[in-house]
Amino acid sequence: MKLMSDLHRAENEPAAANVNSSRQVGWPEIVPKFSKAIMEWQAAWPIHVYLTSIAYLVILLISSYLFYLNIQDNIHKRGRNNQLSLTLYCNLGICALTRVCALLIDPYASRPSIIPLVFHLLWALSVPAFTAAFTMLLLALLDTTKKYKTPPFFHKSRNIAIVVITNFVFVILLELMVQFFVEAKVLLIVCQGTYIAFNLFLTVGYFIAAKRITTNLVAEAQGYDKDFNKALKRLIYSIYACSLLSFLTCVSHIYAMVGVYSVLSPIRYAEPWPWWAFQSIQRGLELMLCFTVLIIIWGKHSSRQTAPLPVTSQHATFHASDYVQLTTSSKINHGVKEGNNMML
């Protein structure tokens, strides 16, 4: 009987090992053993999940509100032909919505009752939306410098849609390949490298945009009212913040690609608290980037309430900061006020 039980156990052990290994290789990224880690984290786990979800929900609501304001501008014929603007708001909203759904349905694929593919697809869909939004804002800011022009290709909504949709399709196919083919995990390294290069591009691009806008406005801003100068400084500081946050995001993803959480790492499970801290840092950087962008584009709408927009524009694109265009109109208004005072 003992011999039979030993044989039975020996037959079952490989099967159990195969089940465990199949669960582990189903998605190659290194994560903690959630059944034990969640008990160790206690309140820190729901704090991370729900605070992050609330923050993304706020971004979704603000993006929706800005989208509504943009539509209202078009209805009242106050806005430009702003395909980039609408696409930027849509992408920010999609990024926030997919992150909220992923975190609330199955945070980091930690719930065994839900197919992990659900989380990974939702999470992956936020990446192309995130990159598209930040690229469009950077193109718009560079366009305002009068030295770096937005490529004519992006002046048409159809071309913008082709680029964005292609990016979404590519990400979905990649997620499916990695999920069902273990050998495809090397593609994650390629994607991480691409994302690192993208953040380096944002770092340099936002820095150049801030420097160029500062150079263009430093002389013109002299003599303007105090509130207008504050708005200009807030814009420039926000663009520098985007550059710095993009660089920090790049550093965090380099660590994720080559460090202990790499898909090529020999370890099986990550340590709970270091993993929690690393994920919190990454979510914090993403959220700060999103809120900084919202500060920039919110200023665009708030500025419309204080000064008229120029009648013409060089391009039919979204100018992320109307502060730049308002320099001329503000100067005219300043002169008109002085004239009226002299008449009185």
XYZ file of C-alpha atoms in Angstrom:
344
model
C 0.000 0.000 0.000
C 2.828 2.366 0.878
C 4.512 1.577 -2.427
C 1.292 2.300 -4.308
C 0.817 5.624 -2.497
C 4.418 6.628 -3.262
C 3.902 5.822 -6.920
C 0.665 7.772 -6.971
C 2.376 10.772 -5.335
C 5.266 10.564 -7.793
C 2.818 10.617 -10.708
C 0.957 13.627 -9.327
C 4.005 15.741 -8.458
C 5.080 16.319 -12.081
C 1.510 17.223 -12.973
C 1.366 19.732 -10.136
C 4.746 21.123 -11.171
C 3.496 21.492 -14.727
C 0.421 23.345 -13.527
C 2.531 25.722 -11.442
C 5.017 26.256 -14.238
C 2.237 26.858 -16.765
C 0.736 29.488 -14.457
C 4.114 31.115 -14.077
C 5.020 31.136 -17.761
C 1.548 32.235 -18.824
C 2.890 35.767 -18.409
C 6.677 36.119 -18.163
C 6.958 39.269 -16.023
C 8.083 38.742 -12.436
C 5.402 39.324 -9.790
C 5.023 38.313 -6.137
C 3.108 35.264 -5.027
C -0.077 37.216 -4.480
C -1.766 34.736 -2.143
C 0.957 35.402 0.442
C 1.929 38.940 -0.567
C -1.563 40.404 -0.122
C -1.691 39.031 3.423
C 1.711 40.587 4.115
C 0.772 43.961 2.604
C -2.512 44.176 4.521
C -3.859 47.741 4.154
C -1.051 48.799 1.788
C -2.538 46.719 -1.047
C -6.021 48.327 -1.170
C -4.434 51.739 -0.578
C -2.277 51.287 -3.684
C -5.093 49.875 -5.818
C -7.914 52.218 -4.867
C -5.947 55.456 -4.554
C -4.418 54.850 -7.976
C -7.859 54.042 -9.400
C -9.354 57.222 -7.932
C -6.531 59.323 -9.367
C -7.064 57.854 -12.842
C -10.800 58.382 -12.462
C -10.167 62.082 -11.778
C -8.048 62.250 -14.939
C -10.871 60.598 -16.886
C -13.423 63.144 -15.614
C -11.181 66.138 -16.334
C -10.357 64.836 -19.825
C -14.058 64.363 -20.529
C -14.795 67.887 -19.325
C -12.043 69.369 -21.520
C -13.374 67.373 -24.457
C -16.795 68.907 -23.805
C -15.311 72.412 -23.669
C -13.551 71.780 -26.957
C -16.789 70.719 -28.614
C -18.484 73.831 -27.229
C -15.712 75.971 -28.700
C -16.318 74.446 -32.093
C -20.077 74.939 -31.831
C -19.617 78.617 -31.001
C -16.933 78.927 -33.688
C -14.293 79.968 -31.179
C -12.010 76.998 -31.680
C -9.584 76.099 -34.392
C -9.665 73.084 -36.614
C -8.325 71.074 -33.679
C -8.078 67.387 -34.546
C -4.998 67.015 -32.355
C -6.817 68.568 -29.438
C -9.771 66.181 -29.575
C -7.493 63.180 -30.104
C -5.342 64.218 -27.153
C -8.355 64.362 -24.831
C -9.687 61.048 -26.145
C -6.358 59.309 -25.618
C -5.967 60.667 -22.100
C -9.490 59.471 -21.346
C -8.847 56.011 -22.809
C -5.611 55.712 -20.838
C -7.363 56.590 -17.587
C -10.423 54.420 -18.286
C -8.464 51.270 -19.122
C -6.217 51.703 -16.079
C -9.238 52.122 -13.791
C -10.931 49.031 -15.236
C -7.762 46.935 -15.025
C -7.097 47.887 -11.407
C -10.665 47.381 -10.229
C -11.431 44.167 -12.153
C -8.186 42.297 -11.545
C -5.339 44.391 -10.104
C -2.048 43.169 -11.586
C -3.707 39.821 -12.461
C -3.769 38.933 -8.760
C -7.219 37.316 -8.651
C -7.098 33.618 -9.600
C -10.816 33.555 -10.443
C -10.267 35.917 -13.411
C -8.377 35.079 -16.597
C -5.056 37.031 -16.460
C -5.453 38.014 -20.103
C -8.256 40.405 -19.079
C -5.904 42.509 -16.968
C -3.018 42.384 -19.433
C -5.158 43.509 -22.378
C -6.753 46.356 -20.434
C -3.382 47.446 -19.069
C -1.712 47.260 -22.469
C -4.429 49.345 -24.151
C -3.524 52.282 -21.923
C 0.066 52.384 -23.221
C -0.598 53.483 -26.836
C -3.175 55.981 -25.563
C -0.611 57.358 -23.106
C 2.132 57.665 -25.720
C -0.202 59.202 -28.306
C -1.425 61.906 -25.905
C 2.071 62.966 -24.866
C 3.413 62.918 -28.417
C 0.564 65.125 -29.664
C 1.068 67.626 -26.877
C 4.800 67.768 -27.611
C 4.151 68.340 -31.333
C 1.747 71.124 -30.445
C 4.215 72.793 -28.092
C 7.035 72.576 -30.630
C 4.670 74.079 -33.190
C 4.196 77.167 -31.020
C 7.943 77.848 -31.014
C 7.769 78.837 -34.719
C 11.040 76.957 -35.250
C 9.896 73.330 -35.038
C 6.752 72.754 -37.098
C 4.245 69.953 -36.756
C 4.603 67.646 -39.790
C 1.775 68.261 -42.295
C 0.894 64.561 -42.015
C -0.649 65.256 -38.581
C -2.836 68.090 -39.820
C -5.499 65.602 -40.956
C -7.666 63.674 -38.523
C -7.612 60.632 -40.809
C -3.834 60.359 -40.592
C -3.883 60.783 -36.834
C -6.495 58.021 -36.559
C -4.412 55.665 -38.728
C -1.345 56.093 -36.504
C -3.267 55.686 -33.237
C -5.325 52.681 -34.375
C -2.231 50.952 -35.789
C -0.531 51.381 -32.430
C -3.522 49.868 -30.608
C -3.681 46.871 -32.961
C 0.047 46.230 -32.601
C -0.172 46.239 -28.798
C -3.152 43.860 -28.748
C -1.401 41.386 -31.069
C 1.742 41.577 -28.958
C -0.167 40.859 -25.752
C -1.864 37.831 -27.315
C 1.423 36.449 -28.633
C 3.193 36.795 -25.284
C 0.230 35.291 -23.443
C 0.041 32.134 -25.567
C 3.627 31.668 -26.770
C 6.349 31.562 -24.130
C 9.083 32.095 -26.717
C 7.591 35.491 -27.592
C 8.564 36.984 -24.231
C 11.609 38.541 -25.864
C 9.139 40.884 -27.582
C 8.478 42.444 -24.182
C 12.149 43.425 -24.013
C 11.824 45.026 -27.447
C 8.713 46.929 -26.333
C 10.378 48.080 -23.125
C 13.356 49.312 -25.121
C 11.035 51.177 -27.476
C 9.194 52.746 -24.562
C 12.500 53.829 -23.005
C 13.529 55.454 -26.299
C 10.131 57.157 -26.455
C 10.582 58.639 -22.981
C 14.052 59.860 -23.909
C 12.455 61.545 -26.908
C 9.886 63.189 -24.617
C 12.625 64.261 -22.198
C 14.607 66.033 -24.893
C 11.532 67.290 -26.767
C 9.817 68.916 -23.784
C 13.109 70.446 -22.652
C 13.683 71.974 -26.107
C 10.089 73.233 -26.223
C 10.418 74.911 -22.806
C 13.755 76.528 -23.685
C 12.502 77.781 -27.027
C 9.251 79.177 -25.637
C 11.227 80.898 -22.869
C 13.535 82.463 -25.454
C 10.593 83.678 -27.539
C 8.699 85.169 -24.621
C 11.350 86.540 -22.299
C 11.464 89.882 -24.121
C 7.772 90.119 -25.032
C 6.572 89.371 -21.501
C 8.149 92.540 -20.137
C 5.533 95.128 -19.199
C 2.581 92.734 -19.173
C 0.347 92.516 -16.159
C 1.408 90.322 -13.245
C -1.253 87.639 -13.789
C -0.211 87.142 -17.395
C 3.457 86.721 -16.445
C 2.449 84.161 -13.804
C 0.559 82.204 -16.450
C 3.603 82.169 -18.710
C 5.851 80.972 -15.876
C 3.378 78.259 -14.922
C 3.325 77.040 -18.521
C 7.122 76.898 -18.810
C 7.590 75.220 -15.432
C 4.968 72.626 -16.374
C 6.788 71.805 -19.613
C 10.086 71.430 -17.736
C 8.273 69.160 -15.273
C 7.113 66.973 -18.184
C 10.727 66.675 -19.314
C 11.953 65.707 -15.842
C 9.124 63.219 -15.228
C 9.734 61.621 -18.631
C 13.392 61.140 -17.712
C 12.495 59.543 -14.356
C 10.008 57.272 -16.133
C 12.762 56.262 -18.538
C 15.065 55.377 -15.613
C 12.357 53.280 -13.918
C 11.715 51.293 -17.097
C 15.434 50.694 -17.623
C 15.490 49.142 -14.159
C 12.390 47.082 -15.000
C 14.043 45.834 -18.193
C 17.461 44.852 -16.825
C 16.855 44.507 -13.095
C 15.238 41.900 -10.895
C 11.811 42.355 -12.561
C 13.078 41.630 -16.065
C 11.325 38.895 -18.041
C 14.759 37.274 -18.375
C 15.338 37.267 -14.619
C 16.077 33.805 -13.162
C 13.966 34.389 -10.048
C 10.479 32.947 -9.908
C 8.657 35.346 -7.588
C 9.372 38.948 -6.631
C 9.748 40.067 -3.039
C 6.409 41.589 -1.947
C 7.424 44.947 -0.474
C 10.088 45.974 -3.041
C 7.650 45.064 -5.829
C 4.858 47.096 -4.171
C 7.183 50.086 -3.803
C 8.379 49.851 -7.414
C 4.826 49.676 -8.783
C 3.813 52.613 -6.593
C 6.718 54.671 -7.961
C 5.796 53.849 -11.557
C 2.116 54.677 -11.020
C 3.107 57.889 -9.260
C 5.280 59.002 -12.193
C 2.509 58.219 -14.689
C -0.085 60.119 -12.680
C 2.175 63.148 -12.205
C 2.795 63.238 -15.956
C -0.929 63.073 -16.687
C -1.790 65.805 -14.185
C 1.028 68.020 -15.480
C -0.346 67.704 -19.008
C -3.805 68.554 -17.710
C -2.379 71.681 -16.072
C -0.927 72.759 -19.432
C -4.054 72.142 -21.475
C -6.343 73.459 -18.749
C -4.478 76.760 -19.016
C -5.353 76.779 -22.699
C -9.063 76.891 -21.881
C -8.824 79.213 -18.888
C -6.808 81.701 -20.970
C -9.686 82.007 -23.407
C -11.763 83.585 -20.699
C -9.329 86.484 -20.208
C -8.224 87.496 -23.710
C -9.351 87.030 -27.315
C -7.724 84.501 -29.596
C -5.902 85.536 -32.748
C -7.982 85.292 -35.878
C -5.443 83.292 -37.837
C -3.136 80.418 -37.029
C -0.185 79.019 -38.904
C -1.447 75.462 -38.761
C -4.756 73.704 -38.241
C -3.370 71.993 -35.162
C -3.916 72.158 -31.448
C -1.735 74.848 -29.874
C -1.398 73.431 -26.397
C -0.769 76.796 -24.825
C -2.738 79.781 -26.012
C -0.507 81.787 -23.704
C 1.920 81.939 -26.623
C -0.688 83.218 -29.079
C -2.077 85.591 -26.458
C 1.123 87.613 -26.233
C 0.132 89.726 -29.222
C -3.506 90.145 -28.227
C -2.534 90.916 -24.626
C -0.185 93.628 -25.865
C -2.980 95.125 -27.936
C -5.365 95.049 -24.971
C -2.693 96.660 -22.793
C -2.334 99.447 -25.323
C -6.086 99.930 -25.584
C -6.390 100.258 -21.804
C -3.634 102.852 -21.739
C -5.338 104.777 -24.547
C -8.652 104.747 -22.714
C -6.977 105.984 -19.540
C -5.385 108.851 -21.443
C -8.752 109.773 -22.946
C -10.314 109.783 -19.482
